[in-house]
PDB file of C-alpha atoms in Angstrom:
ATOM      1  CA  UNK S  22       0.000   0.000   0.000  1.00  0.00           C
ATOM      2  CA  UNK S  23       0.975   3.644   0.146  1.00  0.00           C
ATOM      3  CA  UNK S  24      -0.021   5.694   3.161  1.00  0.00           C
ATOM      4  CA  UNK S  25       2.573   8.447   3.247  1.00  0.00           C
ATOM      5  CA  UNK S  26       4.860  10.102   0.695  1.00  0.00           C
ATOM      6  CA  UNK S  27       6.936  13.196  -0.086  1.00  0.00           C
ATOM      7  CA  UNK S  28       7.301  15.837  -2.764  1.00  0.00           C
ATOM      8  CA  UNK S  29      10.312  18.014  -1.988  1.00  0.00           C
ATOM      9  CA  UNK S  30      11.554  19.258  -5.380  1.00  0.00           C
ATOM     10  CA  UNK S  31      11.019  22.714  -6.818  1.00  0.00           C
ATOM     11  CA  UNK S  32       8.267  23.695  -9.254  1.00  0.00           C
ATOM     12  CA  UNK S  33      10.586  24.167 -12.228  1.00  0.00           C
ATOM     13  CA  UNK S  34      11.824  20.583 -11.934  1.00  0.00           C
ATOM     14  CA  UNK S  35       8.256  19.270 -11.801  1.00  0.00           C
ATOM     15  CA  UNK S  36       7.096  21.352 -14.758  1.00  0.00           C
ATOM     16  CA  UNK S  37      10.041  20.143 -16.821  1.00  0.00           C
ATOM     17  CA  UNK S  38       9.928  16.495 -15.752  1.00  0.00           C
ATOM     18  CA  UNK S  39       6.194  16.051 -16.398  1.00  0.00           C
ATOM     19  CA  UNK S  40       5.746  18.557 -19.256  1.00  0.00           C
ATOM     20  CA  UNK S  41       3.105  20.536 -17.388  1.00  0.00           C
ATOM     21  CA  UNK S  42       1.305  23.381 -19.120  1.00  0.00           C
ATOM     22  CA  UNK S  43      -0.470  24.615 -15.986  1.00  0.00           C
ATOM     23  CA  UNK S  44       0.993  24.611 -12.463  1.00  0.00           C
ATOM     24  CA  UNK S  45      -0.481  25.965  -9.208  1.00  0.00           C
ATOM     25  CA  UNK S  46       1.020  29.184  -7.879  1.00  0.00           C
ATOM     26  CA  UNK S  47       0.512  28.076  -4.272  1.00  0.00           C
ATOM     27  CA  UNK S  48       2.683  24.950  -4.581  1.00  0.00           C
ATOM     28  CA  UNK S  49       4.657  24.083  -1.442  1.00  0.00           C
ATOM     29  CA  UNK S  50       7.065  21.130  -1.058  1.00  0.00           C
ATOM     30  CA  UNK S  51       6.143  18.582   1.614  1.00  0.00           C
ATOM     31  CA  UNK S  52       8.197  16.034   3.525  1.00  0.00           C
ATOM     32  CA  UNK S  53       5.233  14.150   4.983  1.00  0.00           C
ATOM     33  CA  UNK S  54       2.090  13.913   2.840  1.00  0.00           C
ATOM     34  CA  UNK S  55      -0.738  12.010   4.521  1.00  0.00           C
ATOM     35  CA  UNK S  56      -4.265  10.845   3.624  1.00  0.00           C
ATOM     36  CA  UNK S  57      -7.022  13.529   3.600  1.00  0.00           C
ATOM     37  CA  UNK S  58      -4.455  16.190   2.698  1.00  0.00           C
ATOM     38  CA  UNK S  59      -4.443  18.086  -0.580  1.00  0.00           C
ATOM     39  CA  UNK S  60      -1.994  16.421  -2.989  1.00  0.00           C
ATOM     40  CA  UNK S  61      -0.482  17.653  -6.230  1.00  0.00           C
ATOM     41  CA  UNK S  62      -1.922  15.783  -9.187  1.00  0.00           C
ATOM     42  CA  UNK S  63      -1.990  16.196 -12.958  1.00  0.00           C
ATOM     43  CA  UNK S  64      -4.493  15.302 -15.657  1.00  0.00           C
ATOM     44  CA  UNK S  65      -4.448  15.393 -19.441  1.00  0.00           C
ATOM     45  CA  UNK S  66      -6.627  18.005 -21.160  1.00  0.00           C
ATOM     46  CA  UNK S  67      -7.062  19.462 -24.634  1.00  0.00           C
ATOM     47  CA  UNK S  68      -4.678  22.231 -23.562  1.00  0.00           C
ATOM     48  CA  UNK S  69      -1.991  19.848 -22.335  1.00  0.00           C
ATOM     49  CA  UNK S  70      -1.153  18.505 -18.900  1.00  0.00           C
ATOM     50  CA  UNK S  71      -2.610  20.494 -16.012  1.00  0.00           C
ATOM     51  CA  UNK S  72      -1.428  20.190 -12.417  1.00  0.00           C
ATOM     52  CA  UNK S  73      -3.574  21.049  -9.417  1.00  0.00           C
ATOM     53  CA  UNK S  74      -4.637  19.871  -6.003  1.00  0.00           C
ATOM     54  CA  UNK S  75      -7.055  17.098  -5.049  1.00  0.00           C
ATOM     55  CA  UNK S  76      -7.897  15.610  -1.668  1.00  0.00           C
ATOM     56  CA  UNK S  77      -6.199  12.264  -1.086  1.00  0.00           C
ATOM     57  CA  UNK S  78      -8.881   9.683  -0.331  1.00  0.00           C
ATOM     58  CA  UNK S  79     -11.383   8.836  -3.051  1.00  0.00           C
ATOM     59  CA  UNK S  80     -15.066   9.624  -2.524  1.00  0.00           C
ATOM     60  CA  UNK S  81     -16.975   8.316  -5.596  1.00  0.00           C
ATOM     61  CA  UNK S  82     -19.584  10.536  -7.212  1.00  0.00           C
ATOM     62  CA  UNK S  83     -22.408   8.246  -6.110  1.00  0.00           C
ATOM     63  CA  UNK S  84     -21.691   8.530  -2.373  1.00  0.00           C
ATOM     64  CA  UNK S  85     -24.638  10.491  -0.956  1.00  0.00           C
ATOM     65  CA  UNK S  86     -23.195  11.087   2.520  1.00  0.00           C
ATOM     66  CA  UNK S  87     -19.416  11.626   2.317  1.00  0.00           C
ATOM     67  CA  UNK S  88     -19.268  12.077   6.104  1.00  0.00           C
ATOM     68  CA  UNK S  89     -20.149   8.392   6.526  1.00  0.00           C
ATOM     69  CA  UNK S  90     -17.798   7.193   3.773  1.00  0.00           C
ATOM     70  CA  UNK S  91     -14.260   6.042   4.505  1.00  0.00           C
ATOM     71  CA  UNK S  92     -12.069   7.702   1.841  1.00  0.00           C
ATOM     72  CA  UNK S  93     -10.144   5.200  -0.276  1.00  0.00           C
ATOM     73  CA  UNK S  94      -6.440   6.067  -0.332  1.00  0.00           C
ATOM     74  CA  UNK S  95      -5.303   3.023  -2.346  1.00  0.00           C
ATOM     75  CA  UNK S  96      -6.771   0.951  -5.187  1.00  0.00           C
ATOM     76  CA  UNK S  97      -5.411  -2.483  -6.084  1.00  0.00           C
ATOM     77  CA  UNK S  98      -4.441  -2.623  -9.769  1.00  0.00           C
ATOM     78  CA  UNK S  99      -5.498  -6.254 -10.045  1.00  0.00           C
ATOM     79  CA  UNK S 100      -9.152  -5.593  -9.160  1.00  0.00           C
ATOM     80  CA  UNK S 101      -9.830  -2.118 -10.584  1.00  0.00           C
ATOM     81  CA  UNK S 102     -12.244  -3.436 -13.199  1.00  0.00           C
ATOM     82  CA  UNK S 103     -14.256  -5.302 -10.565  1.00  0.00           C
ATOM     83  CA  UNK S 104     -14.828  -2.555  -7.988  1.00  0.00           C
ATOM     84  CA  UNK S 105     -17.753  -0.144  -8.178  1.00  0.00           C
ATOM     85  CA  UNK S 106     -15.628   2.639  -6.727  1.00  0.00           C
ATOM     86  CA  UNK S 107     -13.130   2.479  -9.581  1.00  0.00           C
ATOM     87  CA  UNK S 108     -14.444   0.852 -12.749  1.00  0.00           C
ATOM     88  CA  UNK S 109     -16.372   3.924 -13.925  1.00  0.00           C
ATOM     89  CA  UNK S 110     -13.161   5.985 -13.700  1.00  0.00           C
ATOM     90  CA  UNK S 111     -10.842   3.772 -15.746  1.00  0.00           C
ATOM     91  CA  UNK S 112     -11.623   5.331 -19.115  1.00  0.00           C
ATOM     92  CA  UNK S 113     -12.684   8.741 -17.816  1.00  0.00           C
ATOM     93  CA  UNK S 114     -10.692   9.960 -14.853  1.00  0.00           C
ATOM     94  CA  UNK S 115      -7.109   8.751 -14.708  1.00  0.00           C
ATOM     95  CA  UNK S 116      -4.498  11.009 -13.153  1.00  0.00           C
ATOM     96  CA  UNK S 117      -0.984  11.048 -11.786  1.00  0.00           C
ATOM     97  CA  UNK S 118       0.122  12.089  -8.315  1.00  0.00           C
ATOM     98  CA  UNK S 119       3.532  13.732  -8.149  1.00  0.00           C
ATOM     99  CA  UNK S 120       6.054  12.462  -5.601  1.00  0.00           C
ATOM    100  CA  UNK S 121       9.746  11.896  -5.027  1.00  0.00           C
ATOM    101  CA  UNK S 122       9.601   9.172  -2.360  1.00  0.00           C
ATOM    102  CA  UNK S 123       7.220   7.186  -0.205  1.00  0.00           C
ATOM    103  CA  UNK S 124       7.429   5.718   3.277  1.00  0.00           C
ATOM    104  CA  UNK S 125       6.835   2.204   4.537  1.00  0.00           C
ATOM    105  CA  UNK S 126       7.275   0.784   8.037  1.00  0.00           C
ATOM    106  CA  UNK S 127       9.153  -2.387   9.016  1.00  0.00           C
ATOM    107  CA  UNK S 128       9.089  -4.068  12.405  1.00  0.00           C
ATOM    108  CA  UNK S 129      12.663  -4.225  13.726  1.00  0.00           C
ATOM    109  CA  UNK S 130      13.347  -5.308  17.288  1.00  0.00           C
ATOM    110  CA  UNK S 131       9.663  -5.119  18.093  1.00  0.00           C
ATOM    111  CA  UNK S 132       9.335  -1.530  16.887  1.00  0.00           C
ATOM    112  CA  UNK S 133       8.022  -0.110  13.627  1.00  0.00           C
ATOM    113  CA  UNK S 134      10.838   1.668  11.794  1.00  0.00           C
ATOM    114  CA  UNK S 135       9.985   3.980   8.872  1.00  0.00           C
ATOM    115  CA  UNK S 136      11.915   3.682   5.619  1.00  0.00           C
ATOM    116  CA  UNK S 137      12.095   6.224   2.832  1.00  0.00           C
ATOM    117  CA  UNK S 138      11.978   4.679  -0.665  1.00  0.00           C
ATOM    118  CA  UNK S 139      12.967   6.687  -3.739  1.00  0.00           C
ATOM    119  CA  UNK S 140      14.597   6.556  -7.144  1.00  0.00           C
ATOM    120  CA  UNK S 141      18.375   6.179  -7.042  1.00  0.00           C
ATOM    121  CA  UNK S 142      18.774   9.366  -9.072  1.00  0.00           C
ATOM    122  CA  UNK S 143      16.538  11.291  -6.659  1.00  0.00           C
ATOM    123  CA  UNK S 144      14.240  12.526  -9.414  1.00  0.00           C
ATOM    124  CA  UNK S 145      10.485  12.946  -8.946  1.00  0.00           C
ATOM    125  CA  UNK S 146       8.097  10.322 -10.269  1.00  0.00           C
ATOM    126  CA  UNK S 147       4.414   9.795 -10.999  1.00  0.00           C
ATOM    127  CA  UNK S 148       2.052   7.519  -9.093  1.00  0.00           C
ATOM    128  CA  UNK S 149      -0.804   6.161 -11.192  1.00  0.00           C
ATOM    129  CA  UNK S 150      -4.018   7.566  -9.787  1.00  0.00           C
ATOM    130  CA  UNK S 151      -7.774   7.807 -10.255  1.00  0.00           C
ATOM    131  CA  UNK S 152      -9.974  10.753  -9.351  1.00  0.00           C
ATOM    132  CA  UNK S 153     -13.636  11.607  -8.974  1.00  0.00           C
ATOM    133  CA  UNK S 154     -15.939  14.497  -8.187  1.00  0.00           C
ATOM    134  CA  UNK S 155     -18.699  14.422  -5.566  1.00  0.00           C
ATOM    135  CA  UNK S 156     -21.403  17.109  -5.368  1.00  0.00           C
ATOM    136  CA  UNK S 157     -23.889  15.564  -2.953  1.00  0.00           C
ATOM    137  CA  UNK S 158     -23.145  18.067  -0.172  1.00  0.00           C
ATOM    138  CA  UNK S 159     -23.584  21.030  -2.494  1.00  0.00           C
ATOM    139  CA  UNK S 160     -19.832  21.419  -2.631  1.00  0.00           C
ATOM    140  CA  UNK S 161     -17.542  20.386  -5.455  1.00  0.00           C
ATOM    141  CA  UNK S 162     -15.290  17.849  -3.707  1.00  0.00           C
ATOM    142  CA  UNK S 163     -12.502  16.460  -5.905  1.00  0.00           C
ATOM    143  CA  UNK S 164     -10.687  13.437  -4.514  1.00  0.00           C
ATOM    144  CA  UNK S 165      -8.161  10.861  -5.681  1.00  0.00           C
ATOM    145  CA  UNK S 166      -6.588   7.520  -4.890  1.00  0.00           C
ATOM    146  CA  UNK S 167      -3.226   5.865  -5.608  1.00  0.00           C
ATOM    147  CA  UNK S 168      -3.148   2.622  -7.594  1.00  0.00           C
ATOM    148  CA  UNK S 169      -1.011  -0.099  -6.003  1.00  0.00           C
ATOM    149  CA  UNK S 170       0.593  -3.296  -7.247  1.00  0.00           C
ATOM    150  CA  UNK S 171       2.672  -6.141  -5.868  1.00  0.00           C
ATOM    151  CA  UNK S 172       5.958  -5.022  -4.348  1.00  0.00           C
ATOM    152  CA  UNK S 173       9.266  -5.310  -6.161  1.00  0.00           C
ATOM    153  CA  UNK S 174      12.161  -7.105  -4.475  1.00  0.00           C
ATOM    154  CA  UNK S 175      13.437  -3.938  -2.778  1.00  0.00           C
ATOM    155  CA  UNK S 176      10.090  -3.089  -1.157  1.00  0.00           C
ATOM    156  CA  UNK S 177       8.992  -6.672  -0.484  1.00  0.00           C
ATOM    157  CA  UNK S 178      11.331  -6.856   2.489  1.00  0.00           C
ATOM    158  CA  UNK S 179       9.108  -4.237   4.135  1.00  0.00           C
ATOM    159  CA  UNK S 180       5.644  -4.612   2.592  1.00  0.00           C
ATOM    160  CA  UNK S 181       3.917  -6.880   0.056  1.00  0.00           C
ATOM    161  CA  UNK S 182       2.397  -3.918  -1.845  1.00  0.00           C
ATOM    162  CA  UNK S 183       3.760  -0.710  -3.354  1.00  0.00           C
ATOM    163  CA  UNK S 184       2.335   2.228  -5.305  1.00  0.00           C
ATOM    164  CA  UNK S 185       2.363   1.981  -9.081  1.00  0.00           C
ATOM    165  CA  UNK S 186       5.169   4.282 -10.205  1.00  0.00           C
ATOM    166  CA  UNK S 187       4.850   4.902 -13.924  1.00  0.00           C
ATOM    167  CA  UNK S 188       8.224   3.902 -15.275  1.00  0.00           C
ATOM    168  CA  UNK S 189       8.835   6.397 -18.090  1.00  0.00           C
ATOM    169  CA  UNK S 190       7.252   9.042 -20.313  1.00  0.00           C
ATOM    170  CA  UNK S 191       5.549   6.405 -22.456  1.00  0.00           C
ATOM    171  CA  UNK S 192       3.808   4.978 -19.387  1.00  0.00           C
ATOM    172  CA  UNK S 193       2.856   8.429 -18.082  1.00  0.00           C
ATOM    173  CA  UNK S 194       1.373   9.456 -21.421  1.00  0.00           C
ATOM    174  CA  UNK S 195      -0.580   6.222 -21.769  1.00  0.00           C
ATOM    175  CA  UNK S 196      -2.020   6.539 -18.272  1.00  0.00           C
ATOM    176  CA  UNK S 197      -2.912  10.222 -18.517  1.00  0.00           C
ATOM    177  CA  UNK S 198      -4.163  10.426 -22.097  1.00  0.00           C
ATOM    178  CA  UNK S 199      -7.578   8.809 -21.840  1.00  0.00           C
ATOM    179  CA  UNK S 200      -8.572  10.046 -25.312  1.00  0.00           C
ATOM    180  CA  UNK S 201      -5.915   7.988 -27.076  1.00  0.00           C
ATOM    181  CA  UNK S 202      -5.312   5.166 -24.603  1.00  0.00           C
ATOM    182  CA  UNK S 203      -8.287   3.205 -23.271  1.00  0.00           C
ATOM    183  CA  UNK S 204      -7.730   1.387 -20.011  1.00  0.00           C
ATOM    184  CA  UNK S 205      -7.374  -1.865 -21.943  1.00  0.00           C
ATOM    185  CA  UNK S 206      -4.083  -0.483 -23.287  1.00  0.00           C
ATOM    186  CA  UNK S 207      -2.982   1.638 -20.333  1.00  0.00           C
ATOM    187  CA  UNK S 208      -3.285  -1.141 -17.755  1.00  0.00           C
ATOM    188  CA  UNK S 209      -0.130  -2.861 -19.016  1.00  0.00           C
ATOM    189  CA  UNK S 210       1.851  -0.120 -17.240  1.00  0.00           C
ATOM    190  CA  UNK S 211       0.401  -0.982 -13.825  1.00  0.00           C
ATOM    191  CA  UNK S 212       3.397  -2.988 -12.688  1.00  0.00           C
ATOM    192  CA  UNK S 213       6.154  -2.798 -10.055  1.00  0.00           C
ATOM    193  CA  UNK S 214       8.860  -0.198 -10.620  1.00  0.00           C
ATOM    194  CA  UNK S 215      12.266  -1.842 -11.294  1.00  0.00           C
ATOM    195  CA  UNK S 216      13.930  -2.500  -7.947  1.00  0.00           C
ATOM    196  CA  UNK S 217      17.413  -1.895  -9.352  1.00  0.00           C
ATOM    197  CA  UNK S 218      16.448   1.734  -9.996  1.00  0.00           C
ATOM    198  CA  UNK S 219      15.372   2.389  -6.402  1.00  0.00           C
ATOM    199  CA  UNK S 220      16.920   2.534  -2.976  1.00  0.00           C
ATOM    200  CA  UNK S 221      15.691   2.802   0.603  1.00  0.00           C
ATOM    201  CA  UNK S 222      17.008   3.935   3.961  1.00  0.00           C
ATOM    202  CA  UNK S 223      15.664   4.170   7.512  1.00  0.00           C
ATOM    203  CA  UNK S 224      14.447   7.510   8.845  1.00  0.00           C
ATOM    204  CA  UNK S 225      13.426   8.866  12.222  1.00  0.00           C
ATOM    205  CA  UNK S 226      10.073   8.026  13.870  1.00  0.00           C
ATOM    206  CA  UNK S 227       9.608  11.807  13.633  1.00  0.00           C
ATOM    207  CA  UNK S 228       7.781  11.056  10.370  1.00  0.00           C
ATOM    208  CA  UNK S 229       5.180   8.944  12.175  1.00  0.00           C
ATOM    209  CA  UNK S 230       3.088  12.012  12.950  1.00  0.00           C
ATOM    210  CA  UNK S 231       1.537  13.762   9.932  1.00  0.00           C
ATOM    211  CA  UNK S 232       1.863  16.994  11.904  1.00  0.00           C
ATOM    212  CA  UNK S 233       5.627  16.832  11.439  1.00  0.00           C
ATOM    213  CA  UNK S 234       6.598  18.207   8.048  1.00  0.00           C
ATOM    214  CA  UNK S 235      10.228  19.249   7.766  1.00  0.00           C
ATOM    215  CA  UNK S 236      13.536  18.011   6.386  1.00  0.00           C
ATOM    216  CA  UNK S 237      13.924  16.051   9.630  1.00  0.00           C
ATOM    217  CA  UNK S 238      11.456  13.523   8.152  1.00  0.00           C
ATOM    218  CA  UNK S 239      13.856  12.417   5.416  1.00  0.00           C
ATOM    219  CA  UNK S 240      17.154  12.454   7.312  1.00  0.00           C
ATOM    220  CA  UNK S 241      18.731   8.980   7.406  1.00  0.00           C
ATOM    221  CA  UNK S 242      19.359   7.272  10.748  1.00  0.00           C
ATOM    222  CA  UNK S 243      21.643   4.422  11.754  1.00  0.00           C
ATOM    223  CA  UNK S 244      19.915   1.285  13.003  1.00  0.00           C
TER     224      UNK S 244
END
């Protein structure tokens, strides 16, 4: 699964890396992004790729009382076509969430130790996501979820699942461009990111609280 991640790079790097035509002026890097927070996402439009904020935790359009609904932060790639919360989005509302690492916790010596997992080159990457819009409260609530897959060999030591990280520009374009790539073609890119291109290291339990959001969250520690 994916329950916490980071986005610490500057806006120019994100605009260049993901070929974004529109980018929010209020962008702020974050070292500890948690469910229910606003997360930076991007969608494909007739005017190019547009980045903006959505609330992390999917609330489908058909939910009449969002207050009684548990927001869905992750969606298993293997069962997307079977679930009512997701199947109507597969050819209509695919998105990417921008990140540069994610956290997972491993029990060591009886204690949960957080690990930061990122690309070896430190560059940002795109999680495959789905989004929806709910208007039942009279408000326009836009939410999203992260698609997950089986873990690669690097992550498997910590957790059996990992977020789908779209491997390259071809995968990003196929996932975002719903006009040219139906889900039947785009789903081939929902696979584990190559473990040889990633690395991980332990970080302080400081990251355990979503209220903590500083560089301290990503500093390596010695076990």
